[in-house]
Short mmCIF file of C-alpha atoms and ligand atoms in Angstrom, two decimals:
data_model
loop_
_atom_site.label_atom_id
_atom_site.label_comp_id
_atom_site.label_asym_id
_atom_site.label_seq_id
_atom_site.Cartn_x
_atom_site.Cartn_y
_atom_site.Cartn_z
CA UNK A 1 37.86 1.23 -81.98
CA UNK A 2 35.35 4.25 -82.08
CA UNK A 3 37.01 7.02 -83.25
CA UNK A 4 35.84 11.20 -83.53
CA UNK A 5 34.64 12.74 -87.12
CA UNK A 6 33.67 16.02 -87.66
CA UNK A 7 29.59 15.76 -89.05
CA UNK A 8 27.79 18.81 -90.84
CA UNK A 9 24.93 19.66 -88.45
CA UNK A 10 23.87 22.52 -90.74
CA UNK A 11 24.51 25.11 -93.37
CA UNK A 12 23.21 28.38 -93.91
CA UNK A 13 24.18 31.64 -96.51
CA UNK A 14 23.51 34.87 -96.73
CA UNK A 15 23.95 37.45 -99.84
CA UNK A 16 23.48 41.11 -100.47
CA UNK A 17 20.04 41.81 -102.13
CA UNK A 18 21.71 44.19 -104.60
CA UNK A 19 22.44 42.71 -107.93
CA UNK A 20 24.65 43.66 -110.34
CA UNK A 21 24.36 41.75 -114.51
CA UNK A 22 26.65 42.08 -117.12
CA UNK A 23 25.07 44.61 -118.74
CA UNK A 24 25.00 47.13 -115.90
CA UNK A 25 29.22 46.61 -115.67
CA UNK A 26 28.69 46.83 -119.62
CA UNK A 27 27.43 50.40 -119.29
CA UNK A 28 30.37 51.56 -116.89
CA UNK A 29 33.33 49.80 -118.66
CA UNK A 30 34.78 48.08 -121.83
CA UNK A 31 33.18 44.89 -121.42
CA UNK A 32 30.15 43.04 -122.81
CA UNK A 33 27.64 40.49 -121.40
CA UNK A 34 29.05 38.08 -124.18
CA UNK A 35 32.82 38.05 -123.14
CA UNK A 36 31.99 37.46 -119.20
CA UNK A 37 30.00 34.62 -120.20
CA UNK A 38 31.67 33.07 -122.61
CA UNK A 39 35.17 33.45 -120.71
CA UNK A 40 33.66 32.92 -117.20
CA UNK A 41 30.36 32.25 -116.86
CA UNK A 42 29.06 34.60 -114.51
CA UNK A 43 25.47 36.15 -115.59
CA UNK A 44 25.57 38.27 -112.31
CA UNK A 45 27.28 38.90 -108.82
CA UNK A 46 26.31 40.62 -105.56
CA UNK A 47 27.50 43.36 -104.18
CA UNK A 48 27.40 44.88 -100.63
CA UNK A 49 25.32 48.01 -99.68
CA UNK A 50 26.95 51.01 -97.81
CA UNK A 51 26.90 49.69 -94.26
CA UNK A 52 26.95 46.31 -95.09
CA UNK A 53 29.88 44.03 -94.32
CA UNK A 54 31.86 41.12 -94.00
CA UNK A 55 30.09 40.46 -90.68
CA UNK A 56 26.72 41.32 -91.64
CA UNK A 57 26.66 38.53 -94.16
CA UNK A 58 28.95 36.61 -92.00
CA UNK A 59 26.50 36.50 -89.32
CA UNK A 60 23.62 35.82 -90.98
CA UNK A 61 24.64 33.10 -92.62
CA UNK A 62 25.95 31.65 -89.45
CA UNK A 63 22.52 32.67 -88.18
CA UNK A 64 20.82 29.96 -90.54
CA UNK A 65 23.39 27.21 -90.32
CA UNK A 66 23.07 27.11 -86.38
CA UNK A 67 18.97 27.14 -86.75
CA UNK A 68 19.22 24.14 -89.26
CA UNK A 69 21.65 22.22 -87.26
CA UNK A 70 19.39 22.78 -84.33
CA UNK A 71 22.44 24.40 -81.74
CA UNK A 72 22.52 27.33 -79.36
CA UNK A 73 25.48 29.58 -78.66
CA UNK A 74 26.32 27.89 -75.81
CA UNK A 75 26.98 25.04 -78.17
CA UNK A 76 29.51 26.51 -80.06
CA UNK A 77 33.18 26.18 -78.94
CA UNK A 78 35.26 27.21 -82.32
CA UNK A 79 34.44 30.01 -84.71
CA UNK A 80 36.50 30.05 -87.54
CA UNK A 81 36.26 32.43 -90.17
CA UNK A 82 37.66 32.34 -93.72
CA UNK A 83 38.04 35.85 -94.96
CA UNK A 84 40.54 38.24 -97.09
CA UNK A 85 37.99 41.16 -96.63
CA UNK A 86 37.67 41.56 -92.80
CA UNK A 87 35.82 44.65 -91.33
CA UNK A 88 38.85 45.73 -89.83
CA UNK A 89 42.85 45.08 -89.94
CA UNK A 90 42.05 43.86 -86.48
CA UNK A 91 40.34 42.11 -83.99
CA UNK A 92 39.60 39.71 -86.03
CA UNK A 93 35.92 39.55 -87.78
CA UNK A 94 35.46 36.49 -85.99
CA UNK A 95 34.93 37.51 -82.91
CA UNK A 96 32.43 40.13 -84.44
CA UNK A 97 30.57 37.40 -85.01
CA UNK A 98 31.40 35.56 -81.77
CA UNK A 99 30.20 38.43 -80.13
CA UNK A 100 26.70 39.05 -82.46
CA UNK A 101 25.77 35.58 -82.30
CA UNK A 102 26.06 35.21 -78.48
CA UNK A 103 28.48 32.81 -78.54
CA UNK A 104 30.69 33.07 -75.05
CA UNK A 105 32.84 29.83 -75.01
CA UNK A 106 36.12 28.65 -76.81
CA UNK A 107 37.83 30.54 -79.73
CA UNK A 108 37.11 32.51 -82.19
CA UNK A 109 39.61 33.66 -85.47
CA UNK A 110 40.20 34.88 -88.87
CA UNK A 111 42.03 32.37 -91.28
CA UNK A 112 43.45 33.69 -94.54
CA UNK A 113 43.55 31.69 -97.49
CA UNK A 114 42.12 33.56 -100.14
CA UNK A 115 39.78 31.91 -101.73
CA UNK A 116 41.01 28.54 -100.38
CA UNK A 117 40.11 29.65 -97.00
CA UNK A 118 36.74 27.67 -96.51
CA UNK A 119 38.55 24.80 -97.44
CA UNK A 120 41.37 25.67 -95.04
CA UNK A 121 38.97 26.49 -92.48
CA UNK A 122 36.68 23.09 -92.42
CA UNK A 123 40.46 21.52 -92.46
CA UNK A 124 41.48 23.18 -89.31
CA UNK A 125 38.09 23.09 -87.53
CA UNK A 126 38.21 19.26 -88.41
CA UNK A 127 41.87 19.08 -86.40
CA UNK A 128 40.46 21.05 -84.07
CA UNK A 129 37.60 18.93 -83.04
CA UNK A 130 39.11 15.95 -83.51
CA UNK A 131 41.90 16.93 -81.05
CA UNK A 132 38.87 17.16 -78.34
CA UNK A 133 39.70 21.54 -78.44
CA UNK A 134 35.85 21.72 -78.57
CA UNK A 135 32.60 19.53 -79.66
CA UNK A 136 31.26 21.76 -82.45
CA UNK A 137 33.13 24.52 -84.58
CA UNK A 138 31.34 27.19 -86.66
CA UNK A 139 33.16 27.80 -89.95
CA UNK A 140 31.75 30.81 -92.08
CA UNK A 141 33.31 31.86 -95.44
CA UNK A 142 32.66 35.67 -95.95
CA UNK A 143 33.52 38.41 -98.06
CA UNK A 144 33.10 41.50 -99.35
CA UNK A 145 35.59 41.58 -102.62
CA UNK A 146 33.86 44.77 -104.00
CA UNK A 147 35.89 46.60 -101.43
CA UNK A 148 39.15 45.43 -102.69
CA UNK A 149 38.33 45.92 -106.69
CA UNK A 150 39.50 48.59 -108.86
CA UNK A 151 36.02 49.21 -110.68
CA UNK A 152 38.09 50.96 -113.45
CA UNK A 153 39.83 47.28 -114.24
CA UNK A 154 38.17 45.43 -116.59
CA UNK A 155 40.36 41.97 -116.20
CA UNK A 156 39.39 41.80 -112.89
CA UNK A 157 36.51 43.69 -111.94
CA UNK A 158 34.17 41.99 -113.47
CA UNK A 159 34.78 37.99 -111.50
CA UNK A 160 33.92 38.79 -108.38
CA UNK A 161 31.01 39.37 -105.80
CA UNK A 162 29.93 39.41 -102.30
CA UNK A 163 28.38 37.33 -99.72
CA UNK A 164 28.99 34.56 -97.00
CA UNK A 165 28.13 30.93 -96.23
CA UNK A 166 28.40 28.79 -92.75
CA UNK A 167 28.58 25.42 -91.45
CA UNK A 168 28.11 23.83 -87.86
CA UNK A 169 30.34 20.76 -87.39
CA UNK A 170 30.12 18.38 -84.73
CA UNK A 171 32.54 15.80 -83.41
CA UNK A 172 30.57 12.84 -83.36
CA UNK A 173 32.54 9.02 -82.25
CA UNK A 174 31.74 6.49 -84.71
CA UNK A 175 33.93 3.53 -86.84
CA UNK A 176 35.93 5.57 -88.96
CA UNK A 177 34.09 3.44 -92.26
CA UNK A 178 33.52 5.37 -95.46
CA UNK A 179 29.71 5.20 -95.12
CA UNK A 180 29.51 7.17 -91.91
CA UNK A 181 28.81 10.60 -91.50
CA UNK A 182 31.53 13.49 -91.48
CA UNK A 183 34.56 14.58 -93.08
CA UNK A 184 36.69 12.14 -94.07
CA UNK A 185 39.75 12.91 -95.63
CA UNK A 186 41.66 17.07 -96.25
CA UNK A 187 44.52 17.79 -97.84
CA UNK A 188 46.01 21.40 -97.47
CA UNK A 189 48.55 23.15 -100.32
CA UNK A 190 50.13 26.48 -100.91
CA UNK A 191 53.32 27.49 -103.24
CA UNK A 192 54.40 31.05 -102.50
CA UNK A 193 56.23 31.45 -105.39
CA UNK A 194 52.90 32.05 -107.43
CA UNK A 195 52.16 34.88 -105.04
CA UNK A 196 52.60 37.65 -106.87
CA UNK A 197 49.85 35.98 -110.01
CA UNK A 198 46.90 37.32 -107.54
CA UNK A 199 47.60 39.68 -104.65
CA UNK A 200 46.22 42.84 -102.75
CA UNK A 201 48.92 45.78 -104.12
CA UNK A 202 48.20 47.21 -100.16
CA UNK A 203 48.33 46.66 -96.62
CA UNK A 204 48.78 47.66 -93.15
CA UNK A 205 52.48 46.77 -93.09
CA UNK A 206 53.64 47.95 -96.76
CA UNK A 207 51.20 50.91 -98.30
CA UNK A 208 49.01 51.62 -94.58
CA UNK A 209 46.19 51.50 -97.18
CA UNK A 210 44.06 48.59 -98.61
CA UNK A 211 45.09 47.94 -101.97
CA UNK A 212 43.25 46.46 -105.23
CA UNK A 213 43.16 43.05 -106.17
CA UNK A 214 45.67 42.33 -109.20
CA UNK A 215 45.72 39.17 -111.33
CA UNK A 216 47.28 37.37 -113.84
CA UNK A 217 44.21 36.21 -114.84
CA UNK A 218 45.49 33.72 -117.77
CA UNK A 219 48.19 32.33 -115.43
CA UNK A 220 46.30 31.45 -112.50
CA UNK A 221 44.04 29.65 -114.74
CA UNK A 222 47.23 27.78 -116.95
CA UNK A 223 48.08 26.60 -112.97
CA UNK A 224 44.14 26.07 -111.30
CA UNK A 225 42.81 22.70 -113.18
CA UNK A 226 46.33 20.55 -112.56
CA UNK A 227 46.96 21.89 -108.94
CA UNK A 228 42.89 20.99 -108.19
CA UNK A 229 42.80 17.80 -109.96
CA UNK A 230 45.97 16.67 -108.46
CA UNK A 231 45.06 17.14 -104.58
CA UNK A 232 41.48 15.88 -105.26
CA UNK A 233 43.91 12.43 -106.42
CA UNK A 234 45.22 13.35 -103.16
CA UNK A 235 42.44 12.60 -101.13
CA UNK A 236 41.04 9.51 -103.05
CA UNK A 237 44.13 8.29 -102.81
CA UNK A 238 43.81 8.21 -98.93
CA UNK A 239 40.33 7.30 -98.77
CA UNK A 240 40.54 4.73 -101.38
CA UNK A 241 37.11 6.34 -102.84
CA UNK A 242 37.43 8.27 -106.36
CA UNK A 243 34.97 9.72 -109.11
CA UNK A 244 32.56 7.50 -109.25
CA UNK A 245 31.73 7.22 -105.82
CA UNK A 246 30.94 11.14 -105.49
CA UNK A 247 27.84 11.82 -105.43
CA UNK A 248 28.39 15.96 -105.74
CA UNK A 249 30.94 17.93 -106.47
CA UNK A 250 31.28 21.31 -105.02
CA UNK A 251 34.40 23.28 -106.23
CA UNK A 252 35.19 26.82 -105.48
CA UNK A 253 33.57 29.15 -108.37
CA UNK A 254 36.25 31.14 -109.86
CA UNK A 255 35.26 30.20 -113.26
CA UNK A 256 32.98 27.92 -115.24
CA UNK A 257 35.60 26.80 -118.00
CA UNK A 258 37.94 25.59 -114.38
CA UNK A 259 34.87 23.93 -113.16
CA UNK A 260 34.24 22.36 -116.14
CA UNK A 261 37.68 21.34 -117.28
CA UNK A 262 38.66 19.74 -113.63
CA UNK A 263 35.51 18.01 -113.56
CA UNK A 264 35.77 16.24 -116.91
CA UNK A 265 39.86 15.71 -116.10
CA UNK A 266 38.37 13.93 -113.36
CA UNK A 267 35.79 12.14 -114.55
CA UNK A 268 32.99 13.60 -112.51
CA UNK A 269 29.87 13.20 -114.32
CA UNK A 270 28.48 17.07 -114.93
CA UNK A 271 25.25 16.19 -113.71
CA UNK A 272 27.34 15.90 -109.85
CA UNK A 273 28.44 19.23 -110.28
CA UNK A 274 26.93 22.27 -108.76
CA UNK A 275 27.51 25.55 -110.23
CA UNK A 276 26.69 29.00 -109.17
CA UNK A 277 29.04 31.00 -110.57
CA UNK A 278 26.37 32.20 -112.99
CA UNK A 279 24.67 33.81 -109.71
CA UNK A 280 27.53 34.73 -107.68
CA UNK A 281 30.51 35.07 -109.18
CA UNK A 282 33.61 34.06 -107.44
CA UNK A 283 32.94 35.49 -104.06
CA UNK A 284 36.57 34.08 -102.86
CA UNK A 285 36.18 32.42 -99.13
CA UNK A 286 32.46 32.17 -99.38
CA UNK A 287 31.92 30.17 -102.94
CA UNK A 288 32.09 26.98 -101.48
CA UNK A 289 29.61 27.62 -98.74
CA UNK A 290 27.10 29.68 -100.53
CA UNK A 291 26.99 26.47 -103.32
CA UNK A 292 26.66 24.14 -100.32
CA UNK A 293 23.73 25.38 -99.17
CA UNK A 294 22.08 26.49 -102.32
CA UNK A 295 22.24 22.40 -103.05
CA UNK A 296 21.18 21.41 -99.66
CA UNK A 297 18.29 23.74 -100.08
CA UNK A 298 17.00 23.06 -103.12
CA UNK A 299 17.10 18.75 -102.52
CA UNK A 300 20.37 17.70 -103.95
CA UNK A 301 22.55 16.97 -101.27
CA UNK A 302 21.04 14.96 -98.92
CA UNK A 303 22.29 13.24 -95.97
CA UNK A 304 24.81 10.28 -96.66
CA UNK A 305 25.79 11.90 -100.13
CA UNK A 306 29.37 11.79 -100.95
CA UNK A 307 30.44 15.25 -101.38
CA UNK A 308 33.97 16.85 -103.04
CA UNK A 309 34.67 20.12 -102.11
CA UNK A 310 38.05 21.59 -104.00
CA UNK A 311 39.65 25.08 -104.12
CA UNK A 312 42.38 27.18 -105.78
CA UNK A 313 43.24 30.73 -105.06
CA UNK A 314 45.93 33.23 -104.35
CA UNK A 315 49.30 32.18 -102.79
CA UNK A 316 48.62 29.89 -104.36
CA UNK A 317 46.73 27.78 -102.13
CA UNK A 318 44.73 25.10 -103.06
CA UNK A 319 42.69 21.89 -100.88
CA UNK A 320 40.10 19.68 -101.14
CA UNK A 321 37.61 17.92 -98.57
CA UNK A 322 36.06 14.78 -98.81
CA UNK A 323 32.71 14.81 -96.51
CA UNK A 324 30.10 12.47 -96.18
CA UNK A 325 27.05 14.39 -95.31
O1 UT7 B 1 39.52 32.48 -107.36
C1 UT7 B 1 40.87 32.66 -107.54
C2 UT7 B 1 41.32 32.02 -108.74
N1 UT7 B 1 41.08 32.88 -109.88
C3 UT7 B 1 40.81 32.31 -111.02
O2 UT7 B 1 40.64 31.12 -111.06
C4 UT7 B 1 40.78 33.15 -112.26
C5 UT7 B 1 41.51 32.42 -113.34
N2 UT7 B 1 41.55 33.11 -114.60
C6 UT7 B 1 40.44 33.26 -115.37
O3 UT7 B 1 39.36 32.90 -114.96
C7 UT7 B 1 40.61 33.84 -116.75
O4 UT7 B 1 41.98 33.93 -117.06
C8 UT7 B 1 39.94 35.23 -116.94
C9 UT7 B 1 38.44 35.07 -116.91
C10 UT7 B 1 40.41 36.16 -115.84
C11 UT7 B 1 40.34 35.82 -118.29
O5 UT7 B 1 40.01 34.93 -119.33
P1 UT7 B 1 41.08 34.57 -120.45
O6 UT7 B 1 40.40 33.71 -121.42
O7 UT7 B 1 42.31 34.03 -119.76
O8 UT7 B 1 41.33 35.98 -121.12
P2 UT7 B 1 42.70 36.78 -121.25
O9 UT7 B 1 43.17 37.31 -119.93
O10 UT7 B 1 43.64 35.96 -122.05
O11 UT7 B 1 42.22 38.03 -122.12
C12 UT7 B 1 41.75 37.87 -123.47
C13 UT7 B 1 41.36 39.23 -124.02
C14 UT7 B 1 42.42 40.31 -123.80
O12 UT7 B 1 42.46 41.12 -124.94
P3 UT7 B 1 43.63 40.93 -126.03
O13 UT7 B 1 44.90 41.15 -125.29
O14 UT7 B 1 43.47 39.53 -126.52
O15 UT7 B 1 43.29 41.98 -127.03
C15 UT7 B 1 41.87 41.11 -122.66
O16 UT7 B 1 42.30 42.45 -122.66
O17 UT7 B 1 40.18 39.70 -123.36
C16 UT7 B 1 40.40 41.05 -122.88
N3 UT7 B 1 39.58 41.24 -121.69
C17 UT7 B 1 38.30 41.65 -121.73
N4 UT7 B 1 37.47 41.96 -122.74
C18 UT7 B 1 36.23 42.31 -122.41
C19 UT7 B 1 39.97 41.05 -120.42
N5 UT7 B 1 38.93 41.33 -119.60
C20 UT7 B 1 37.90 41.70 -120.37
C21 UT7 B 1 36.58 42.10 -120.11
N6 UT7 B 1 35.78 42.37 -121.14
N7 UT7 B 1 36.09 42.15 -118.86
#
């Protein structure tokens, strides 16, 4: 019996061109190139311009994914997009993009998932499009975190960035086998009772402002590597495919020691992981995206690769995708 799978047409990403190193935060606040490395990772982030936001790298990401997959706007039924920093409380940011891109058919939202929501999002769009709501879903992962950082917080200031990535899905019918194109398996978690370890202190409902980001920075990570490892078990378990049959990993990039740590747990050889943490920082919704198509671009991930997408983030939530691209 044939049966529907969502397929990666394309990818696409966009960041800010204004980069900001270690040193530079080094020369505004008690930190040092040395601890963010050795403690994270990250070499250097992105950060939006005045008049730059969530939509403009929103859009132009999407901009490239739908030229690489080779669609029009008329093509696109579903826009989904996975951001904690939209340009306003409301409409939604995704029908900024709806809107920009020319797009006039189906749906367009914001999900929230912190920095789980790409993961959420290709899980929904998957539903979606495997429920016949549309042929082929646009899911974009944006943010602009710099908004929502107290610059004068050193445990916190100094993890994140900006910028957006995008993917065009398409239902395609086909056997259901392993070997065939599309996502194959999701699994979707979220505990609220870790929701106070990383939160917004603001919000249109409580403060009428927008708040800083707060985080309990050593327990999120004490949680992050068993909560990943243990819904990426999740998905093998349904798919009857596991570690050595992945071909890339792609986890969201909050940290390099998480990375690391879940990939060895694992058993993912380090060579199948791609990292740009180094580059980006953890730029929340986005990471997943922007590492996607930095891998696609530069020869890794080819079509039929086995690829493992996984992330953690405030709520907690936490996911992970199986896709064969
Ligand atoms: O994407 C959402 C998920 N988020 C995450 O996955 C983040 C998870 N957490 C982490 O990545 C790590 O916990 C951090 C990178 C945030 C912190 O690393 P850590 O090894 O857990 O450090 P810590 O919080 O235990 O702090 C160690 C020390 C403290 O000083 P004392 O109390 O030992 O004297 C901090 O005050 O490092 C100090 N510190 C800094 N020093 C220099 C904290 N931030 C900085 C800084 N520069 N930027």
């Amino acid at each position: 019996m044939s049966v529907a799978r969502s397929v990666i047409l394309g990818c696409g990403s966009a960041l800010p061109s204004h980069v900001i190193t270690n040193d530079d935060l080094s020369r505004r606040i008690d930190t040092s190139d040395e601890w963010i490395q050795q403690r994270t990772g990250i070499r250097e982030r992105r950060i939006a311009a005045e008049g730059e936001f969530t939509s403009t790298f929103g859009i132009a990401a999407a901009r490239v994914a739908m030229a690489q997959a080779g669609v029009a706007p008329d093509d696109i039924d579903l826009v989904i997009l996975a951001t904690s920093t939209p340009d306003n409380t409301f409409p939604a940011t995704a029908v900024t993009l709806q809107a920009e891109l020319g797009i006039r058919r189906g749906a367009a939202f914001d999900l929230q998932a912190v920095c789980s929501g790409f993961v959420y999002g290709l899980t929904v769009a998957d539903s979606l499009l495997k429920t016949g709501q549309g042929t082929r879903a646009l899911v974009v992962g944006s943010e602009t975190f710099s908004r929502l950082l107290d610059w004068e917080d050193r445990t916190t200031c100094v993890l994140f960035g900006d910028g957006a990535g995008a993917v065009v899905l398409e239902a395609q019918r086909g056997q259901g086998a392993a070997s065939d194109r599309g996502v194959l398996a999701c699994r979707l978690r979220s505990d609220g009772r870790h929701k106070e370890k990383l939160f917004v202190d603001g919000g249109p409902s409580t403060t009428g402002t927008v708040g800083h980001l707060r985080m309990e920075g050593r327990e999120v990570f004490k949680h992050a590597v068993a909560m990943i490892t243990d819904v990426i078990e999740d998905v093998f378990a349904q798919t009857g495919l596991g570690a050595d049959d992945i071909d890339w990993f792609v986890p969201h990039q909050a940290n390099r020691r998480i990375i690391d740590l879940s990939a060895q747990k694992l058993g993912i050889a380090p060579e199948k992981v791609v990292v740009t943490v180094d580059r980006h920082g953890n730029t929340s919704a986005a990471s997943i995206p922007l590492a996607l198509d930095v891998a696609v671009r530069d020869g890794r991930i080819k079509p039929g690769d086995l690829v493992l997408l996984e992330a953690m983030g405030g709520g907690f939530t936490w996911g992970a995708v199986l896709v064969r691209w």
